[in-house]
XYZ file of C-alpha atoms in Angstrom:
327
model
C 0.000 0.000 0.000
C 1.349 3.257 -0.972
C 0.656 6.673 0.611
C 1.752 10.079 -2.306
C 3.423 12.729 -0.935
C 4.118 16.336 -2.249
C 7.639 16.332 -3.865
C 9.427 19.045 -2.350
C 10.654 22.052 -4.686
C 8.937 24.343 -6.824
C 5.512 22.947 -8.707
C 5.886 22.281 -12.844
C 4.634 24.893 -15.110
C 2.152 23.634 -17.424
C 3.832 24.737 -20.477
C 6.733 22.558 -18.809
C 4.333 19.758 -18.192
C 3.189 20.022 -22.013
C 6.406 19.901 -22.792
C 6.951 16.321 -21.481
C 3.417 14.682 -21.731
C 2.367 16.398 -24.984
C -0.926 18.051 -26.510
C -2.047 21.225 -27.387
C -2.660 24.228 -25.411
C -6.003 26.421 -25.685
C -6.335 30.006 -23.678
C -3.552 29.217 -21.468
C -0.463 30.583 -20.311
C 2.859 28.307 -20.638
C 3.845 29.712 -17.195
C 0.896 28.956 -15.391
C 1.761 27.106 -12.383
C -0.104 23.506 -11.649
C 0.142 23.439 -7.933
C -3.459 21.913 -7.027
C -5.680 19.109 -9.068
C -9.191 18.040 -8.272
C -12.530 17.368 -9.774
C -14.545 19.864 -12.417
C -16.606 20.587 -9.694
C -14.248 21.251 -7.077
C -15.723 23.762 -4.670
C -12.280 25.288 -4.033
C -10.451 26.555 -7.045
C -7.443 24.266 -8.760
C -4.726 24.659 -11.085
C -5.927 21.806 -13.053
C -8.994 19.132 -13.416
C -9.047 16.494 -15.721
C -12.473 15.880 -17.941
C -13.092 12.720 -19.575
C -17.042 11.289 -18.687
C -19.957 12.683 -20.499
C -21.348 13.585 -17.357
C -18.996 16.508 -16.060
C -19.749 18.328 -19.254
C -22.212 20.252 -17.208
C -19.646 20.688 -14.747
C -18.029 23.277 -16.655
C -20.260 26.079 -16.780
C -19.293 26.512 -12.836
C -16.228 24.765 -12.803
C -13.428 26.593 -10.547
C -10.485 24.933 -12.648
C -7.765 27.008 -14.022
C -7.596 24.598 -17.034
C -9.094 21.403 -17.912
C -7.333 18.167 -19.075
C -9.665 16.626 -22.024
C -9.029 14.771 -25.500
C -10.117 16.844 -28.810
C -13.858 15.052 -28.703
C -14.667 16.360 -25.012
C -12.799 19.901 -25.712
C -14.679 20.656 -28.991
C -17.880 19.879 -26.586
C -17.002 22.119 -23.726
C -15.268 24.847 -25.978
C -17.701 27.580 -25.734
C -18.236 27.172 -22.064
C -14.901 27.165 -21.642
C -14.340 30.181 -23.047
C -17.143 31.979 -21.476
C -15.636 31.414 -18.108
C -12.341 32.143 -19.630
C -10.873 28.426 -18.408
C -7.804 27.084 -20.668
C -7.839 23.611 -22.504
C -4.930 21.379 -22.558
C -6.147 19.220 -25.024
C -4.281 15.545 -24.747
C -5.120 12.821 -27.001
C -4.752 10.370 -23.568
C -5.641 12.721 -20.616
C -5.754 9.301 -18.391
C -2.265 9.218 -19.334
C -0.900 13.014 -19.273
C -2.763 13.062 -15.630
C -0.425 10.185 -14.770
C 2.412 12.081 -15.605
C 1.591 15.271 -13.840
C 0.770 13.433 -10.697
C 4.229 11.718 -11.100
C 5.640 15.105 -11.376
C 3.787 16.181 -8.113
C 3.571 13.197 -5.463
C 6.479 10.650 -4.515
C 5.420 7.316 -3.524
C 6.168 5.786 0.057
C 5.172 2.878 2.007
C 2.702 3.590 4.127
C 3.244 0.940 6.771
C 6.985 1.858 6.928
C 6.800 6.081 7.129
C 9.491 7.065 10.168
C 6.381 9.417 11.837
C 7.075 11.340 14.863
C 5.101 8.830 17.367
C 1.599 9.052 18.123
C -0.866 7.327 20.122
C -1.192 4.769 17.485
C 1.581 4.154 15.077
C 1.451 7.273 13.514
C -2.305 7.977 13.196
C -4.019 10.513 15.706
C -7.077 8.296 17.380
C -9.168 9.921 19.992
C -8.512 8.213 24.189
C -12.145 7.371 23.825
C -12.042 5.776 20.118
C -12.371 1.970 20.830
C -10.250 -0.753 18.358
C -10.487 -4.269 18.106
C -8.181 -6.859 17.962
C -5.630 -6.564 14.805
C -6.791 -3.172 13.676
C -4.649 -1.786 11.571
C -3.888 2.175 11.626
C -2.007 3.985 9.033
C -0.321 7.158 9.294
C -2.364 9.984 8.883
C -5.850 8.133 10.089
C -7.627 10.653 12.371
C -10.555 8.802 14.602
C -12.870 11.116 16.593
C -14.556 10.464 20.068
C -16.241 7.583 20.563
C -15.405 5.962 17.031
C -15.505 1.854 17.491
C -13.316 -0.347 14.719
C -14.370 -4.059 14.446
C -11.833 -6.912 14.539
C -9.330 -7.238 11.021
C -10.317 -3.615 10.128
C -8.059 -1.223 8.076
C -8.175 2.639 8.140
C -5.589 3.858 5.560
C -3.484 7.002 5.310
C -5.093 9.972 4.912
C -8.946 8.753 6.724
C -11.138 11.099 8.994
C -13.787 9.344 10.708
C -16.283 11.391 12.812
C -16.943 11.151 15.930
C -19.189 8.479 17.086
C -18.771 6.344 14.145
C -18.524 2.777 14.094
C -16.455 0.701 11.537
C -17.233 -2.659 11.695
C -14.998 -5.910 11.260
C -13.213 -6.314 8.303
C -13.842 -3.562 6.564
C -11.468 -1.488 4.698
C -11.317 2.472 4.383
C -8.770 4.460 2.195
C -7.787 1.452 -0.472
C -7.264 3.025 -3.783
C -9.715 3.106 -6.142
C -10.350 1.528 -9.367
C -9.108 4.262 -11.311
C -7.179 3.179 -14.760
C -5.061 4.667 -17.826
C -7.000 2.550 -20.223
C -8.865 2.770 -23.639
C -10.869 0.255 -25.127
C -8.222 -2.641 -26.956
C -5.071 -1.614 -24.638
C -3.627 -4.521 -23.310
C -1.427 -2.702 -20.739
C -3.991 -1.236 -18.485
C -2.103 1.200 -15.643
C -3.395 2.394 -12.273
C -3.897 5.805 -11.933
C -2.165 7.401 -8.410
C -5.267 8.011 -5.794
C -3.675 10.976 -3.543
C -7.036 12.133 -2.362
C -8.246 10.814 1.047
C -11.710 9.682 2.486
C -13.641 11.164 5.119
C -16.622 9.608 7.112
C -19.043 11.806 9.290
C -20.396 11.690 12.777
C -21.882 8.564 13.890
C -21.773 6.574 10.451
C -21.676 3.127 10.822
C -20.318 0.534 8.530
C -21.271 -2.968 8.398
C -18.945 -5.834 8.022
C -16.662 -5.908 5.077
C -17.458 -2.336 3.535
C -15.288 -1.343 1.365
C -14.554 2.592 0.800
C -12.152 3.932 -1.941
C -10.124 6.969 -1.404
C -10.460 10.045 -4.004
C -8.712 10.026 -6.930
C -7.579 14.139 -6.543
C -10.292 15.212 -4.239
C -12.153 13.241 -1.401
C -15.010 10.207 -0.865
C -17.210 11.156 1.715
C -19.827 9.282 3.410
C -22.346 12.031 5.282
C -23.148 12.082 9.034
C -25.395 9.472 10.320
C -25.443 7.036 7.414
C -25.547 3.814 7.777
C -24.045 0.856 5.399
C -24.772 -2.545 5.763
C -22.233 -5.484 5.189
C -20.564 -5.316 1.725
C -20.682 -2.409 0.191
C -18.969 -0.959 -1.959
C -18.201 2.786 -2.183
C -15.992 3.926 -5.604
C -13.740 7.000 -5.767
C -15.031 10.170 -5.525
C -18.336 9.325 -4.016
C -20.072 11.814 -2.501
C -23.380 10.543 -0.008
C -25.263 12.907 2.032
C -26.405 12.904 5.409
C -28.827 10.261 6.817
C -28.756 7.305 3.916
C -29.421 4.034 4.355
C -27.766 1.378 2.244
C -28.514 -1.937 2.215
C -25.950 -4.916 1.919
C -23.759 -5.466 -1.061
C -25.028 -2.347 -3.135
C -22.021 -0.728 -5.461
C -21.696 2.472 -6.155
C -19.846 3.647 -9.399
C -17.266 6.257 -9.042
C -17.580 9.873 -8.846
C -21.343 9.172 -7.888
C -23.590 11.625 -5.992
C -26.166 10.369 -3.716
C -28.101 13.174 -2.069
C -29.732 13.241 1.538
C -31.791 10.440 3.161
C -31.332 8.339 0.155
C -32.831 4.617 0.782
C -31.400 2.028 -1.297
C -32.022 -1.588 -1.621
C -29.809 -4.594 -1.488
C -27.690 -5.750 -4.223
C -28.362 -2.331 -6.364
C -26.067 -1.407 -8.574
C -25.150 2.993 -9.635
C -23.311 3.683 -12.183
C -20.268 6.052 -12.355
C -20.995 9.173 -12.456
C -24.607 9.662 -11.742
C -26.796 11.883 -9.742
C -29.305 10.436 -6.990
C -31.750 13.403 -5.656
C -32.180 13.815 -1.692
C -34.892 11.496 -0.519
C -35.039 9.006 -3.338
C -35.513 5.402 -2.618
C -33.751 2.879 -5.217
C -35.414 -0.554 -4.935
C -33.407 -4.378 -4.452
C -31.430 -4.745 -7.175
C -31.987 -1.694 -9.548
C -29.758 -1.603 -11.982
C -29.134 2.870 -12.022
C -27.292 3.936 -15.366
C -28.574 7.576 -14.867
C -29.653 10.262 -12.906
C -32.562 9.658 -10.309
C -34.767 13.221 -9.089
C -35.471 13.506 -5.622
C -38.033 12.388 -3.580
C -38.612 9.587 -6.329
C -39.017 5.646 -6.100
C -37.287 4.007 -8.880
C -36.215 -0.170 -9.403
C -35.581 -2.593 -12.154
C -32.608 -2.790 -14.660
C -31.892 -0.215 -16.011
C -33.786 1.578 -13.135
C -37.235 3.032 -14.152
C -39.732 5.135 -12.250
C -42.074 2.307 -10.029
C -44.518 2.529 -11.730
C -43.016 2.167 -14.900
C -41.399 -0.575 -13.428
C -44.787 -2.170 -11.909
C -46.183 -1.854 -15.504
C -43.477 -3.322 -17.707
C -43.314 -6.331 -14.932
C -46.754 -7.069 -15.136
C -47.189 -6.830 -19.594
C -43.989 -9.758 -19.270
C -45.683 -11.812 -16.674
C -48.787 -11.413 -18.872
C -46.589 -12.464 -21.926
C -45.294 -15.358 -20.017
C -49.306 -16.409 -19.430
C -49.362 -16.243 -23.385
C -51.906 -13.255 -23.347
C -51.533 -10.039 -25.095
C -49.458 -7.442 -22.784
């Protein structure tokens, strides 16, 4: 397991990163200095932000990026928002790839397990006197547990994990793994991790069932909102973003860079894809299959997810098919 830290000196210049990575630069200034990355819809503003899902297209009309990272099809897309909010393109034909190499030029791999840390209470991470850990816990450097926070038996909190106060982590599940982020395209044979230097961070009194699993950020941070609850086996991707008060049932998998808004209800064994957009208060049913965005306060199940009653229909014309009668 690997924790990325800051390489010391001065930051690269992006006409210096260009330089090395290649592409073409739109609106932007050679000199300009990439010190910060994150999302398109970073709430903070960043030297840089990579683009490449169909869904962050919207992003851009209040994105805080300096300059975006996108191939020729995404940039012709975006130009004209872009340019209104006056946001350079560097314009890569494998942005997976060029964001690679910047991150290279940024963060320096370590060990995480083997960091010389000045000692803490805990082997390097900060835990709370009233946080509570069971037997072969492990703690990496740069966990920070809150009052009251209970971890189950075989549990590992990674580098770079808050966990609110009054949470409860339960056995065997792991927080802070990298997620499945890749520098792929469709026919490559040599598939390559991408470097996940963002960090995870789970709010007051959220509990996690057994065996969750909950991916660090890719640039930015996965966050699980105060007083959620997870059941066994899920599955959280990178980036995810869950608001206060859900309720997810067991082995459910959510997609990278997902949203899931507040007091979302979701049924075991559902599947949401990358990228998409749950409104606050929906309720997903057992196994829905979500490809795109759900509105709030809405009931939706099947696969691909539908409405209910769009659901309730189209499962009643098959059973009637199945009876041989006319749907």
């Amino acid at each position: 397991m690997l924790r990325w830290h800051r390489r010391p000196g001065d930051a690269p210049t992006l006409g210096e990163l260009a330089g090395a990575l290649g592409g073409r630069l739109v609106r932007c200034r050679r000199s300009h200095v990439v010190s910060t990355l994150g999302p398109t819809d970073s709430l903070e503003p960043v030297s840089l932000a990579p683009l490449w899902n169909q869904r962050s297209v919207a992003d851009v009309g209040v994105s805080r990026a300096a300059v975006l990272l996108a191939d020729a099809g995404f940039a012709a897309r975006i130009a004209d928002a872009a340019a209104d909010r006056k946001i350079g393109l560097w314009i890569h034909p494998r942005p997976r790839r060029a964001l690679r190499g910047v991150l290279d030029r940024l963060f320096e791999s370590r060990d995480a397990w083997e960091e010389s840390e000045p000692p803490r209470s805990i082997g390097g991470a900060w835990v709370h006197p009233q946080a509570r850990l069971g037997e072969g816990v492990r703690l990496a450097p740069g966990a920070e547990l809150g009052a009251g926070v209970r971890v189950g038996p075989g549990a590992a909190v990674l580098h770079d994990v808050t966990v609110g106060p009054g949470a409860s982590i339960g056995p065997g599940c792991v927080v802070g793994a990298d997620g499945f982020g890749l520098d792929a395209v469709p026919g490559d044979l040599t598939p390559e991790p991408l470097p996940h230097v963002g960090r995870v961070v789970l709010g007051a009194r959220v509990r996690l069932g057994a065996n969750v699993v909950v991916a660090r950020g890719t640039l930015g941070a996965t966050v699980v909102g105060d007083d959620s609850q997870l059941d066994a086996l899920v599955q959280i991707g990178h980036n995810v973003r869950i608001g206060r008060g859900c309720v997810i049932c067991a082995q459910v998998g959510i997609g990278g860079s997902s949203v899931v808004g507040e007091g979302v209800w979701i049924g075991g064994q559902a599947g949401i894809a990358d990228h998409c957009r749950v409104g606050d208060h929906a309720q997903l049913a057992a196994q829905s299959g979500v490809i795109g965005d759900v509105p709030a306060n809405e009931t939706w199940g099947g696969t691909p997810a539908v409405p209910h009653p769009q659901w309730m229909r189209g499962a009643a014309a098959l059973a009637r098919l199945a009876r041989g009668r006319e749907p």
